[in-house]
CSV table of C-alpha atoms and ligand atoms in Angstrom, one decimal:
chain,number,residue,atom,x,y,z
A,1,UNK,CA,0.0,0.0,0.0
A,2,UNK,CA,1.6,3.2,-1.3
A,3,UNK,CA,2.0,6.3,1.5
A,4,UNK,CA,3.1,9.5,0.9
A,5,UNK,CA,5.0,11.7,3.7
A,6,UNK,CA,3.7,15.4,3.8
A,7,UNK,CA,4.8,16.7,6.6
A,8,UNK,CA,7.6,16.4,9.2
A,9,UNK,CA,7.1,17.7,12.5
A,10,UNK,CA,10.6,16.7,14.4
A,11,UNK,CA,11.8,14.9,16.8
A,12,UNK,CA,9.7,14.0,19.7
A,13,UNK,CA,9.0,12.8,23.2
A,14,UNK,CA,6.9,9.9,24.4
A,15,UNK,CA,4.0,12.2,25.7
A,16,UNK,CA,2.8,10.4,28.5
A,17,UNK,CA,6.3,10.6,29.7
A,18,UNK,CA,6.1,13.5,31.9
A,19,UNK,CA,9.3,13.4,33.4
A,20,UNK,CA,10.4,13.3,37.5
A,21,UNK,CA,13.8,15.1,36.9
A,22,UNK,CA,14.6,18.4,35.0
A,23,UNK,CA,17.0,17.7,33.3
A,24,UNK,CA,16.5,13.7,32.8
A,25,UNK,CA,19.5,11.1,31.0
A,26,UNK,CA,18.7,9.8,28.0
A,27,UNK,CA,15.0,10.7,26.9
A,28,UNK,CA,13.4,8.8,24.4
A,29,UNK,CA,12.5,10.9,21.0
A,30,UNK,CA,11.7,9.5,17.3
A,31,UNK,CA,10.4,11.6,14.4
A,32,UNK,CA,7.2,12.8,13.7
A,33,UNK,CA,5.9,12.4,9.9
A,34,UNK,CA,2.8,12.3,8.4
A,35,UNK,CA,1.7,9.8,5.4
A,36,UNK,CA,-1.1,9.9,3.4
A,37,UNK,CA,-2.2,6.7,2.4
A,38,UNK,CA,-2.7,6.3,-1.1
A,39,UNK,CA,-5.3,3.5,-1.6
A,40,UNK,CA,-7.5,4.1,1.7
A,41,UNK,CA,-6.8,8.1,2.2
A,42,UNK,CA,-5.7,7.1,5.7
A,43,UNK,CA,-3.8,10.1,7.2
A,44,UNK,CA,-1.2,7.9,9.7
A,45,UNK,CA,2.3,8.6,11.1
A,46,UNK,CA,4.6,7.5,9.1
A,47,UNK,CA,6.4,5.3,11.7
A,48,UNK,CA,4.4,4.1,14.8
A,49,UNK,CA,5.9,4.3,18.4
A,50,UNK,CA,6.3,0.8,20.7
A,51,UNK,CA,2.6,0.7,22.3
A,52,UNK,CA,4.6,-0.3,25.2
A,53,UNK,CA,6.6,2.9,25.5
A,54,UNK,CA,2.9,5.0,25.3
A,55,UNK,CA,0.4,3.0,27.0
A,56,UNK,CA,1.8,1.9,30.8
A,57,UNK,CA,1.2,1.6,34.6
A,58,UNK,CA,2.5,5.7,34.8
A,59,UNK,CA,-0.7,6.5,31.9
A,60,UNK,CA,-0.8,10.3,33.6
A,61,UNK,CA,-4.3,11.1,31.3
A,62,UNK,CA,-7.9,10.7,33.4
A,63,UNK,CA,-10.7,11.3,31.1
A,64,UNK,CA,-12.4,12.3,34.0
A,65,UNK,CA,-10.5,15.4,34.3
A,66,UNK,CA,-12.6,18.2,32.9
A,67,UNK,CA,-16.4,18.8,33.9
A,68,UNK,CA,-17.4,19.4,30.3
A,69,UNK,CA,-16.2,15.4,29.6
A,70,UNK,CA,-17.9,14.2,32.6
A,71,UNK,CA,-21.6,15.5,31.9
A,72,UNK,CA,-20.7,14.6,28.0
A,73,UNK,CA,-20.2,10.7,29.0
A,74,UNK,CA,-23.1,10.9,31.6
A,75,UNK,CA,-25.4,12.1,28.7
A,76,UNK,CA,-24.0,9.7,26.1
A,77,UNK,CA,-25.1,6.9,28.5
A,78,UNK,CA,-28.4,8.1,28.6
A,79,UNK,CA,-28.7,8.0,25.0
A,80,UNK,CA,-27.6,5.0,24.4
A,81,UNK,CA,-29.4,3.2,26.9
A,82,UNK,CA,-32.5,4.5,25.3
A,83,UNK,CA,-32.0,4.1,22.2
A,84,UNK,CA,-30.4,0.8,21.9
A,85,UNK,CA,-31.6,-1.0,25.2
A,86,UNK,CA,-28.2,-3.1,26.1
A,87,UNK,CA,-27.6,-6.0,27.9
A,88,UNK,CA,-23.6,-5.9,27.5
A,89,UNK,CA,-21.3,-3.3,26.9
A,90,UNK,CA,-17.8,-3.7,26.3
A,91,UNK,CA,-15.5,-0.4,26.4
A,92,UNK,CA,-12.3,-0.5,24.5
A,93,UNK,CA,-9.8,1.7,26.1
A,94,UNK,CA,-12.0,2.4,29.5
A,95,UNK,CA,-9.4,4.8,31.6
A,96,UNK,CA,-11.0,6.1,35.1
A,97,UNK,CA,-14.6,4.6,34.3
A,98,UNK,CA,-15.9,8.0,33.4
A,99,UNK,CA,-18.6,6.4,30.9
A,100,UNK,CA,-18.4,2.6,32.0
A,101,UNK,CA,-19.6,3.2,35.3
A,102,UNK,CA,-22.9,4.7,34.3
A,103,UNK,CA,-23.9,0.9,32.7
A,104,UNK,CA,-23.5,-1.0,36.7
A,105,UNK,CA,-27.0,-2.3,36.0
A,106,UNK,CA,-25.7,-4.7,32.8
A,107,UNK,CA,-22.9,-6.8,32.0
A,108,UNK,CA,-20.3,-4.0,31.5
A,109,UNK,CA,-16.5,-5.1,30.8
A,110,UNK,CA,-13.4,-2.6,29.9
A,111,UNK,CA,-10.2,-3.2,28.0
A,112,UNK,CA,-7.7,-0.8,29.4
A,113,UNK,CA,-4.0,-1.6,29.3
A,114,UNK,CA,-2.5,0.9,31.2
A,115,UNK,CA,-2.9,-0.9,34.8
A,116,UNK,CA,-3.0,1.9,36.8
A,117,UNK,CA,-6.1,3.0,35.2
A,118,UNK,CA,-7.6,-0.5,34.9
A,119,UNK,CA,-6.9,-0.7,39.0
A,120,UNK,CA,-9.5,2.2,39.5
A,121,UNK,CA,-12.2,1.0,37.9
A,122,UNK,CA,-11.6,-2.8,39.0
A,123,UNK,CA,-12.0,-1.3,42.7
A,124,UNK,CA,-15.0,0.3,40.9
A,125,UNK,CA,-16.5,-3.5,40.2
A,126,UNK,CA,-16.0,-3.0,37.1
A,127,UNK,CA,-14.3,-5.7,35.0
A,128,UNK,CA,-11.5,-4.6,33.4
A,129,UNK,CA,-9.1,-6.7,31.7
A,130,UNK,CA,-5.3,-4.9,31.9
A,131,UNK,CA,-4.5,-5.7,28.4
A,132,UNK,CA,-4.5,-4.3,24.6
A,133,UNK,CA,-6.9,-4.9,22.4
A,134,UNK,CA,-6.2,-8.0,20.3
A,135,UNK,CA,-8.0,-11.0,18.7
A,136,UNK,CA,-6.7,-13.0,21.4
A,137,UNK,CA,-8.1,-10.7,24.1
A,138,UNK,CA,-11.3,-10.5,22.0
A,139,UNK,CA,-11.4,-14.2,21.9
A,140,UNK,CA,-10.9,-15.1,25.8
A,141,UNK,CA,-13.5,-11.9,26.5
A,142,UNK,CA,-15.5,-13.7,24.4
A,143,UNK,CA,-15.6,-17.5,26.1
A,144,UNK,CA,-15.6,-15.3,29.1
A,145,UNK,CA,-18.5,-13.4,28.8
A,146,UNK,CA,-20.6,-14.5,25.3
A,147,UNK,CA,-21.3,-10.9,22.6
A,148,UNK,CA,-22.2,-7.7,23.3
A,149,UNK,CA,-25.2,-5.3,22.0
A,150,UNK,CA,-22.6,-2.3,22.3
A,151,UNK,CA,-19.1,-2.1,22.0
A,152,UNK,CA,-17.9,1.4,22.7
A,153,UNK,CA,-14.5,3.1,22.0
A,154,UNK,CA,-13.6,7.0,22.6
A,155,UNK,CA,-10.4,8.2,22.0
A,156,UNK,CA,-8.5,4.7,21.3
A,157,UNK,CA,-9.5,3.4,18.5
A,158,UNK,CA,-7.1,6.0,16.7
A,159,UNK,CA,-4.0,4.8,19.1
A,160,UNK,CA,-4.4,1.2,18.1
A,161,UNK,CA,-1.9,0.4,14.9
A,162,UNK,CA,-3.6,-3.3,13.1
A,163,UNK,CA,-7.0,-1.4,12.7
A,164,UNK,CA,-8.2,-4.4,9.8
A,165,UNK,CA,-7.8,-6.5,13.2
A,166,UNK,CA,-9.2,-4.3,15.3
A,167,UNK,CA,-12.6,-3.9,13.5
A,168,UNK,CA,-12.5,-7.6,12.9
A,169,UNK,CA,-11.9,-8.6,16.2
A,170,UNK,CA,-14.8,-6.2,17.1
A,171,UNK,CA,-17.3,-7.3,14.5
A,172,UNK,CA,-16.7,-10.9,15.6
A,173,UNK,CA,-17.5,-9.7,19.7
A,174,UNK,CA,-21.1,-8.2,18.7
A,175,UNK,CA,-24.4,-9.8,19.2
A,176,UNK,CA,-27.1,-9.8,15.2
A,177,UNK,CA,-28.2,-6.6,16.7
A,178,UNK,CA,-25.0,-4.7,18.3
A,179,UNK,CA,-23.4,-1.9,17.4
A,180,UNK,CA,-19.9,-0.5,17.7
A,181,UNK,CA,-19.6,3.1,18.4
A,182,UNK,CA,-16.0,4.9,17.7
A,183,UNK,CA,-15.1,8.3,18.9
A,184,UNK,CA,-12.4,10.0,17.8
A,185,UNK,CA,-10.9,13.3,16.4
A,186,UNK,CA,-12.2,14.3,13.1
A,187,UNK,CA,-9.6,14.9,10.3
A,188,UNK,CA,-11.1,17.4,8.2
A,189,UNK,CA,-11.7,19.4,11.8
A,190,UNK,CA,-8.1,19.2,12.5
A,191,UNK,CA,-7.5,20.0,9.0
A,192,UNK,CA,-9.5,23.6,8.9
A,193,UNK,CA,-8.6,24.1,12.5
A,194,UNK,CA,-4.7,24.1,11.4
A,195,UNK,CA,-4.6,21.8,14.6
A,196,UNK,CA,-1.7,19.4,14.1
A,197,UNK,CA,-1.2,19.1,17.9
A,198,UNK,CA,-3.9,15.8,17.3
A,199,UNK,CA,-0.7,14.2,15.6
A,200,UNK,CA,1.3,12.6,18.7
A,201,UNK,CA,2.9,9.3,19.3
A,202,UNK,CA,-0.2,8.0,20.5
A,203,UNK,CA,-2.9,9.5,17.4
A,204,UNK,CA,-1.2,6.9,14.7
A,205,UNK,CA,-4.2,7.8,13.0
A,206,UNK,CA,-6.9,10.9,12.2
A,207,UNK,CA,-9.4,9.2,11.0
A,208,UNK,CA,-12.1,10.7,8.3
A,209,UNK,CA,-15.1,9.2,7.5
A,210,UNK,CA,-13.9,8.4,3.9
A,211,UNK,CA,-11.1,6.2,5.5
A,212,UNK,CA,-12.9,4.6,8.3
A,213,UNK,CA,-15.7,3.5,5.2
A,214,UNK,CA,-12.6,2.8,2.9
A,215,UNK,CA,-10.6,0.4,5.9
A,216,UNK,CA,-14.1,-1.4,6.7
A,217,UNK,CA,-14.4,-2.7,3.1
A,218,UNK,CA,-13.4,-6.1,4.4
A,219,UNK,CA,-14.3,-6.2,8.1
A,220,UNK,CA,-18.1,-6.9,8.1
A,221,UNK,CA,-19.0,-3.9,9.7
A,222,UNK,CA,-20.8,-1.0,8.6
A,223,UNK,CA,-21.3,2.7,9.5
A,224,UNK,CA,-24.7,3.6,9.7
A,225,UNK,CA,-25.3,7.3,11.2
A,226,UNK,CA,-22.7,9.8,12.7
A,227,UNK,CA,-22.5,12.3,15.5
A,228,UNK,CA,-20.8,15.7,15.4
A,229,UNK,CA,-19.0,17.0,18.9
A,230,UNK,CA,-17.5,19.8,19.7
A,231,UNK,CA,-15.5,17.7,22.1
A,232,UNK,CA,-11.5,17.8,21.4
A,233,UNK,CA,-11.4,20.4,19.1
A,234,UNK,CA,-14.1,18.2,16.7
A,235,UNK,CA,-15.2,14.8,16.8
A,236,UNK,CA,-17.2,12.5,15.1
A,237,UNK,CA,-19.3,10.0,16.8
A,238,UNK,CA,-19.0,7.1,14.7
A,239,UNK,CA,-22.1,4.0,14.8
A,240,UNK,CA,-21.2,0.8,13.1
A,241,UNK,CA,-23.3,-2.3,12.4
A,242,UNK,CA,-22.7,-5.8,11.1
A,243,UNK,CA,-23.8,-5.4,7.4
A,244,UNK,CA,-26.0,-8.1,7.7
A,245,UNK,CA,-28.1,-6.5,10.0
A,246,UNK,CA,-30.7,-4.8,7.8
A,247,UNK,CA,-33.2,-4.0,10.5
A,248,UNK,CA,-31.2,-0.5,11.1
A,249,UNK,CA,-31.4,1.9,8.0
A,250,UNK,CA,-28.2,3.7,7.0
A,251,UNK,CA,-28.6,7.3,7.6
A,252,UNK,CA,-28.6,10.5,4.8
A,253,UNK,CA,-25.8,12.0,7.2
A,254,UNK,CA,-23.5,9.2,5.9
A,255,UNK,CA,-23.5,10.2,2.8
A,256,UNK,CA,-23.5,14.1,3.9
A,257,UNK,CA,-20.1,13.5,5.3
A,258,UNK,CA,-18.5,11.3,2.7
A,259,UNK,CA,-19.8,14.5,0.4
A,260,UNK,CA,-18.5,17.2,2.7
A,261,UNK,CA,-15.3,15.4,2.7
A,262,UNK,CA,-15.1,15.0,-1.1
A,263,UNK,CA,-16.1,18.6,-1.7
A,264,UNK,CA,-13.1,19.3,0.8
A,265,UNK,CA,-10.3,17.4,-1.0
A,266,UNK,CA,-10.0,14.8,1.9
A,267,UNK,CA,-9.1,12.4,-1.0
A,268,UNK,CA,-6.9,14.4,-2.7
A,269,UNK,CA,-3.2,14.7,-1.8
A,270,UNK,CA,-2.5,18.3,-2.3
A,271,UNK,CA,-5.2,19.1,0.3
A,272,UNK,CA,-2.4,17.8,3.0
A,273,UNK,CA,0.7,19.0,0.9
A,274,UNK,CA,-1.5,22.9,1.7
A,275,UNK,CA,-2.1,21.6,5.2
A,276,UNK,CA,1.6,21.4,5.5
A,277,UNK,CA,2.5,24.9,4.5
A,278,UNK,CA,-0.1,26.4,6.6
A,279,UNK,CA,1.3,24.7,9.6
A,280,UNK,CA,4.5,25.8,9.0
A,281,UNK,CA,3.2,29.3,8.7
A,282,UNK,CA,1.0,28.6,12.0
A,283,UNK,CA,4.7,27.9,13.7
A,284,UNK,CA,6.5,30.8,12.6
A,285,UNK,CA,3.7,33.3,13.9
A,286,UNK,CA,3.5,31.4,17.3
A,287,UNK,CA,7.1,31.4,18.1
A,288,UNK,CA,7.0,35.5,16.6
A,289,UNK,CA,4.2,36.1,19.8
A,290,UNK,CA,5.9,34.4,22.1
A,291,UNK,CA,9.4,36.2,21.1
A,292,UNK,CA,7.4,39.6,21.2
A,293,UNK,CA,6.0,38.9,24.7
A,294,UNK,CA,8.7,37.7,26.3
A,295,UNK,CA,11.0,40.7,24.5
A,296,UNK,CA,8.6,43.1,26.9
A,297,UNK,CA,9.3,40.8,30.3
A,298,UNK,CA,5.9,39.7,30.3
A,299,UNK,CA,4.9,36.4,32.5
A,300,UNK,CA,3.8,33.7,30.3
A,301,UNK,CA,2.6,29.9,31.4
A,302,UNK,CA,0.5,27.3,30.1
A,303,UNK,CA,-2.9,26.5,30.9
A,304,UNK,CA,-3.4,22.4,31.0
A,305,UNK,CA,-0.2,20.5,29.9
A,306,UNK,CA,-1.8,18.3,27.2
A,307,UNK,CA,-0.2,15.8,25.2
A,308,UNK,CA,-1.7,17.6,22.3
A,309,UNK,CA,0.5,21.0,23.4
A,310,UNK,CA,3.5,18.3,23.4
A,311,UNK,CA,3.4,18.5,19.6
A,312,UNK,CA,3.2,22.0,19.4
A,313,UNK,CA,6.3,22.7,21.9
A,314,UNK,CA,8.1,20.2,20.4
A,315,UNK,CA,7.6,21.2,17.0
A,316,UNK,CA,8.2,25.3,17.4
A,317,UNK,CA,10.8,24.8,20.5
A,318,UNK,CA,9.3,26.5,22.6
A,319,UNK,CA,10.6,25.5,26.5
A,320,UNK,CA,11.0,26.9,29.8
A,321,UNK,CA,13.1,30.2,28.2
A,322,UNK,CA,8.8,30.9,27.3
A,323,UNK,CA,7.2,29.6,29.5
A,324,UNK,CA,7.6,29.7,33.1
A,325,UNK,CA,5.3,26.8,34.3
A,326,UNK,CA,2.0,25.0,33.1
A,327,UNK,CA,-1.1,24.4,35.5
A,328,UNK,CA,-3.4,21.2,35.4
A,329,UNK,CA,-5.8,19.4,37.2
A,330,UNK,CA,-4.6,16.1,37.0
A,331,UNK,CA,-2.7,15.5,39.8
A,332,UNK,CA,-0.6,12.9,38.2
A,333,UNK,CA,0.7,15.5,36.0
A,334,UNK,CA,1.4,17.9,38.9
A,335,UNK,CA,5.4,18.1,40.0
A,336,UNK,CA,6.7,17.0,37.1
A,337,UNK,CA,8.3,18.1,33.4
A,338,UNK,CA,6.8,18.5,30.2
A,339,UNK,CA,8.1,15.6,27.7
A,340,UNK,CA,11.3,17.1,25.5
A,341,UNK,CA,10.7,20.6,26.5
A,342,UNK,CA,11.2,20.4,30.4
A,343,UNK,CA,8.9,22.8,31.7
A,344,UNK,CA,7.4,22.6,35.5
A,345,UNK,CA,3.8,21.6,35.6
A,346,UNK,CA,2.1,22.4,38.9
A,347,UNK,CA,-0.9,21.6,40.2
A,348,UNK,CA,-4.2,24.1,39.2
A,349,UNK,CA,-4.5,26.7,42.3
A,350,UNK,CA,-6.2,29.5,40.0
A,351,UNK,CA,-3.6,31.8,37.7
A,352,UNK,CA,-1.4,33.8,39.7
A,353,UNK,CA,-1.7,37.2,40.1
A,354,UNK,CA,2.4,38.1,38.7
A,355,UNK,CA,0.9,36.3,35.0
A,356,UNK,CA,0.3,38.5,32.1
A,357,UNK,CA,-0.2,35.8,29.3
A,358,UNK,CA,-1.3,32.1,29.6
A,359,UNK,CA,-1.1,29.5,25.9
A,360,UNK,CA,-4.2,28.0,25.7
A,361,UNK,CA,-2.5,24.0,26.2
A,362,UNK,CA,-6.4,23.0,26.4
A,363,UNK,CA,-7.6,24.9,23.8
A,364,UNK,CA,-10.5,22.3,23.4
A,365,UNK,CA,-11.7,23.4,26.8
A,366,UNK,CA,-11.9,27.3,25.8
A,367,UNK,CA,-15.6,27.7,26.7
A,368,UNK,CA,-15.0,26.0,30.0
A,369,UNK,CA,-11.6,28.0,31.1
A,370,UNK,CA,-12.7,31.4,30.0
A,371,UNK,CA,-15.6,30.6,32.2
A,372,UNK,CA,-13.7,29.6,34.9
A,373,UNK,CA,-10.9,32.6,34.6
A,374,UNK,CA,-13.2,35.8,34.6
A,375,UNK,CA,-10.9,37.4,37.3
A,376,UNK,CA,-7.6,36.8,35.3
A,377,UNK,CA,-9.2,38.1,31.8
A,378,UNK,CA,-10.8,40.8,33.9
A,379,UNK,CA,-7.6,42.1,35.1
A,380,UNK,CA,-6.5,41.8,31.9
A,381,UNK,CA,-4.8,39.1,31.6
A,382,UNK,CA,-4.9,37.5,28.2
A,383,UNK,CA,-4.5,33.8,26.6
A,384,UNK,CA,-2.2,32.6,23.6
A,385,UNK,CA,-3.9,30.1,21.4
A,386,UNK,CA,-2.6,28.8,17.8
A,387,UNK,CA,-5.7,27.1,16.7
A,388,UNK,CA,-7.2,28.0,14.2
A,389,UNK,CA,-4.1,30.5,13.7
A,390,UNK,CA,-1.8,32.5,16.4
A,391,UNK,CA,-3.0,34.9,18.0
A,392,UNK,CA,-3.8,36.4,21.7
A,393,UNK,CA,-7.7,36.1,22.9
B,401,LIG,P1,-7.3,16.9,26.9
B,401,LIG,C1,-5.6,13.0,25.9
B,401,LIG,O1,-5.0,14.1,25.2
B,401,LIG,C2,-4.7,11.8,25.7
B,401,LIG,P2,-4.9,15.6,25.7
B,401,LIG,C3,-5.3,10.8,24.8
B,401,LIG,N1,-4.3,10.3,23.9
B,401,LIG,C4,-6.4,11.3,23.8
B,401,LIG,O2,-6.6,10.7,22.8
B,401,LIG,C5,-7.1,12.5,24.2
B,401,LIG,O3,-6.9,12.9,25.5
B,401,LIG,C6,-8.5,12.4,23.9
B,401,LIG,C7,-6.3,19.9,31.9
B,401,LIG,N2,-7.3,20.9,32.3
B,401,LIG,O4,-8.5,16.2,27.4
B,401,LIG,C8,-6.7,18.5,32.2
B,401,LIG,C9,-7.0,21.9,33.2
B,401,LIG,O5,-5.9,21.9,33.8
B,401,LIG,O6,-7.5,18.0,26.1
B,401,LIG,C10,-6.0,17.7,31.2
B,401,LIG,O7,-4.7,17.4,31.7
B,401,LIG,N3,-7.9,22.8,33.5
B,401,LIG,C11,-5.9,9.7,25.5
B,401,LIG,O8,-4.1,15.7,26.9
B,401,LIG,C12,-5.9,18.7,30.0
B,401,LIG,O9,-6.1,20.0,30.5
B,401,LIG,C13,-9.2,22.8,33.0
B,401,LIG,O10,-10.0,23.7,33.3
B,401,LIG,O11,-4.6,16.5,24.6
B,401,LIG,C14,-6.9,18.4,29.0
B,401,LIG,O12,-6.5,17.3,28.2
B,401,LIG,C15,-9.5,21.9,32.0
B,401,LIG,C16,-10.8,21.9,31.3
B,401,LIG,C17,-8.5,20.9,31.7
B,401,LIG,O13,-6.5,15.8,26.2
C-alpha cells in the first residue's frame, strides 16, 4: 500500500512521559511524519511508536479530568441506553470509568491496558481486563462473557496500529443486533482548524469518514449514522453495524459527510501538501508572539499540559526560556516536566496574580476555562492560542 510523507514535524517525546527530573539522562525521542495513504486516504504517522513505551502503569491522562467530559459521558449513556436497550457493553480503552460506570445495571466489561487505570475501575467492580486490544483478548473476552449489544471506544481506537484487526476482532464480539460506536478526532476538523497538535505518538491515526468506510471494506462492519461534537477540538461519533443487520437503516448524514469530505479534497493529496504549508506558517507566527511577549518581560505559562500541546512545543521549541510553568488538574501530572521541552507543571490553584499571558495547552476546553478565569481576563490578563491560527484572545 503506497503512502506518501507530507509533513515532518521533528523529533519528539513519548507524551505520557512526563518526566520526574529536570534535566532527565537519555530521553526517548523518534520523528514525527505524516503519510497519506494512497489506496484508503488514511492520514497515519509515518512510523508508529512501541505501544509499550505510550500506553503503561504511569498513563498520567484521566478522562475524567474536565467537567465538560464528565456530563458529556453521563449524557451519552443516557442516549444509548435509550436508544439501543443493552444487555452488555464492552468499552475498549476504559481509563477512570468515566462512561463505563454509568452501565453497573448490565454486564459491562473494559479493555484498558494501562494498569494503573484498569486498577481504579476494577475497585469500581468494574471488569477490566489490563491488556491491549487483540483477537486474542477479544477471543478469551468472548468464552468469558458471550457478545455484546454495544461495544464502545472514545479516544483509542485511533491509538491502536492493526486497525483491519481491530474492526474484525470487534465485529466478531457483537451480538445480530450490536453496534460498535467509535469516537475519535475528526480529520477534516483538525485539518480547517490548522490543529496538528492531534498528531502525537499515540494518534497513529486521524481518521475521516472516507477512510474509516474505505478500511471497513473487508471487516463486516458497517457505518450507519454519525455524531458531530465539539469535544477535542471536533469529533465524530462514529455507529457501526454488522452489514448483515438490515433492520437499522443507514442514515442520509453518511453520505452528507463522505460529500463534505469529497467537496473538501480529503481524497486528494495536495489538500495535506497545503495543510503542511499552513502549519509551517501557524509555527512561525507562534514562536513571533511568544518572542514579542517575552522581549517586553511579560509572565507567560501554560494553561493544562496536554499531550496535544507536546506537539506544538516540540515542533516550534518553545521550553521553559517561554514559559515559566504549566497548570493542570490532573494530579498525576502535577510536579513534574513536560516531555522534550522540560517545563514545571504544577498543580491548578487559580492563575497567579504576577501572569500576564497564559497558551491555551487546552484549547478544546476554551468555553469552559474562559468561564472559569473571569478574574484573570478581567484584570487583563490575556490567553495565547494557535488554533485555528496564532493569535492572543
Ligand atoms: P485533553 C488526551 O490528550 C490523551 P490531551 C489521549 N491520547 C487522547 O486521545 C485525548 O486525551 C482524547 C487539563 N485541564 O482532554 C486537564 C486543566 O488543567 O485536552 C488535562 O490534563 N484545567 C488519551 O491531553 C488537560 O487539561 C481545565 O480547566 O490532549 C486536557 O487534556 C481543563 C478543562 C482541563 O487531552
Amino acid at each position: 500500500m503506497k503512502k506518501i510523507k507530507f509533513l515532518n514535524l521533528g523529533k519528539h517525546p513519548i507524551t505520557n512521559n512526563f518526566l520526574s527530573k529536570k534535566n532527565p539522562k537519555n530521553e526517548f525521542f523518534y520523528n514525527l511524519k505524516l503519510v497519506y495513504h494512497q489506496e484508503t486516504k488514511l492520514i497515519s504517522l509515518d512510523k508508529f511508536v512501541s505501544p509499550k513505551k505510550m500506553f503503561n502503569s504511569k498513563y498520567a491522562h484521566r478522562a475524567s479530568a474536565s467537567t465538560t467530559m464528565r456530563k458529556a459521558y453521563k449524557n451519552l449513556a443516557k442516549k444509548i441506553k435509550k436508544k439501543f436497550n443493552p444487555k452488555s457493553i464492552l468499552e475498549i480503552g476504559s481509563n477512570d470509568g468515566v462512561f463505563i460506570k454509568h452501565f453497573s445495571k448490565i454486564r459491562n466489561i473494559g479493555v484498558e491496558p494501562c494498569k494503573n487505570l484498569a486498577n481504579i475501575t476494577t475497585k469500581m467492580k468494574i471488569e477490566t481486563y489490563d491488556k491491549f486490544w487483540t483477537t486474542q483478548l477479544s477471543k478469551e473476552i468472548l468464552k468469558n462473557h458471550g457478545k455484546f449489544d454495544v461495544i464502545y471506544s472514545a479516544n483509542t481506537i485511533s491509538h491502536i496500529h492493526n486497525l483491519e484487526e481491530t474492526f474484525k476482532a470487534i465485529e466478531n464480539s457483537l451480538t445480530l443486533k450490536g453496534v460498535f460506536i467509535l469516537e475519535d478526532p475528526s480529520l477534516l476538523k483538525s485539518l480547517q482548524k490548522i490543529s496538528y497538535d492531534q498528531f502525537y505518538d499515540e494518534h497513529a491515526y486521524v481518521f475521516s469518514i472516507t477512510a474509516l468506510k474505505n478500511i471497513n471494506k473487508k471487516t463486516g462492519l458497517e457505518i450507519f449514522n454519525i455524531d458531530e461534537l465539539k469535544t477535542h477540538g471536533g469529533s465524530n461519533r462514529v455507529y457501526f453495524k454488522k452489514i448483515d443487520n438490515k433492520k437499522i437503516k443507514v442514515s442520509k448524514i453518511v453520505n452528507l459527510h463522505l460529500n463534505n469530505e469529497k467537496k473538501f479534497g480529503i481524497n486528494k493529496l495536495k489538500t495535506y501538501q497545503i495543510f503542511a504549508r499552513k502549519v509551517k506558517d501557524s509555527k512561525k507566527n507562534l514562536v513571533r508572539i511568544f518572542r514579542t511577549l517575552k522581549k517586553k518581560k511579560n509572565k507567560i505559562i501554560g494553561y493544562g499540559a496536554t499531550y496535544k500541546s507536546s506537539t506544538v512545543l516540540n515542533f516550534c521549541k518553545i521550553n521553559k526560556k517561554y514559559i515559566s510553568y504549566f497548570v493542570d488538574t490532573t494530579p498525576t501530572k502535577a510536579g513534574k516536566f513536560t516531555p522534550g521541552t522540560h517545563i514545571p507543571i504544577k498543580s491548578y490553584n487559580g492563575i497567579s496574580d504576577d501572569v500576564d499571558y497564559a497558551f491555551l495547552g487546552a484549547w478544546n476546553f476554551k468555553d469552559e476555562i474562559f468561564k472559569k478565569e473571569k478574574k484573570f481576563r478581567k484584570r487583563g490578563g490575556k490567553f495565547i492560542t494557535h488554533v485555528p491560527y496564532p493569535r492572543i484572545i
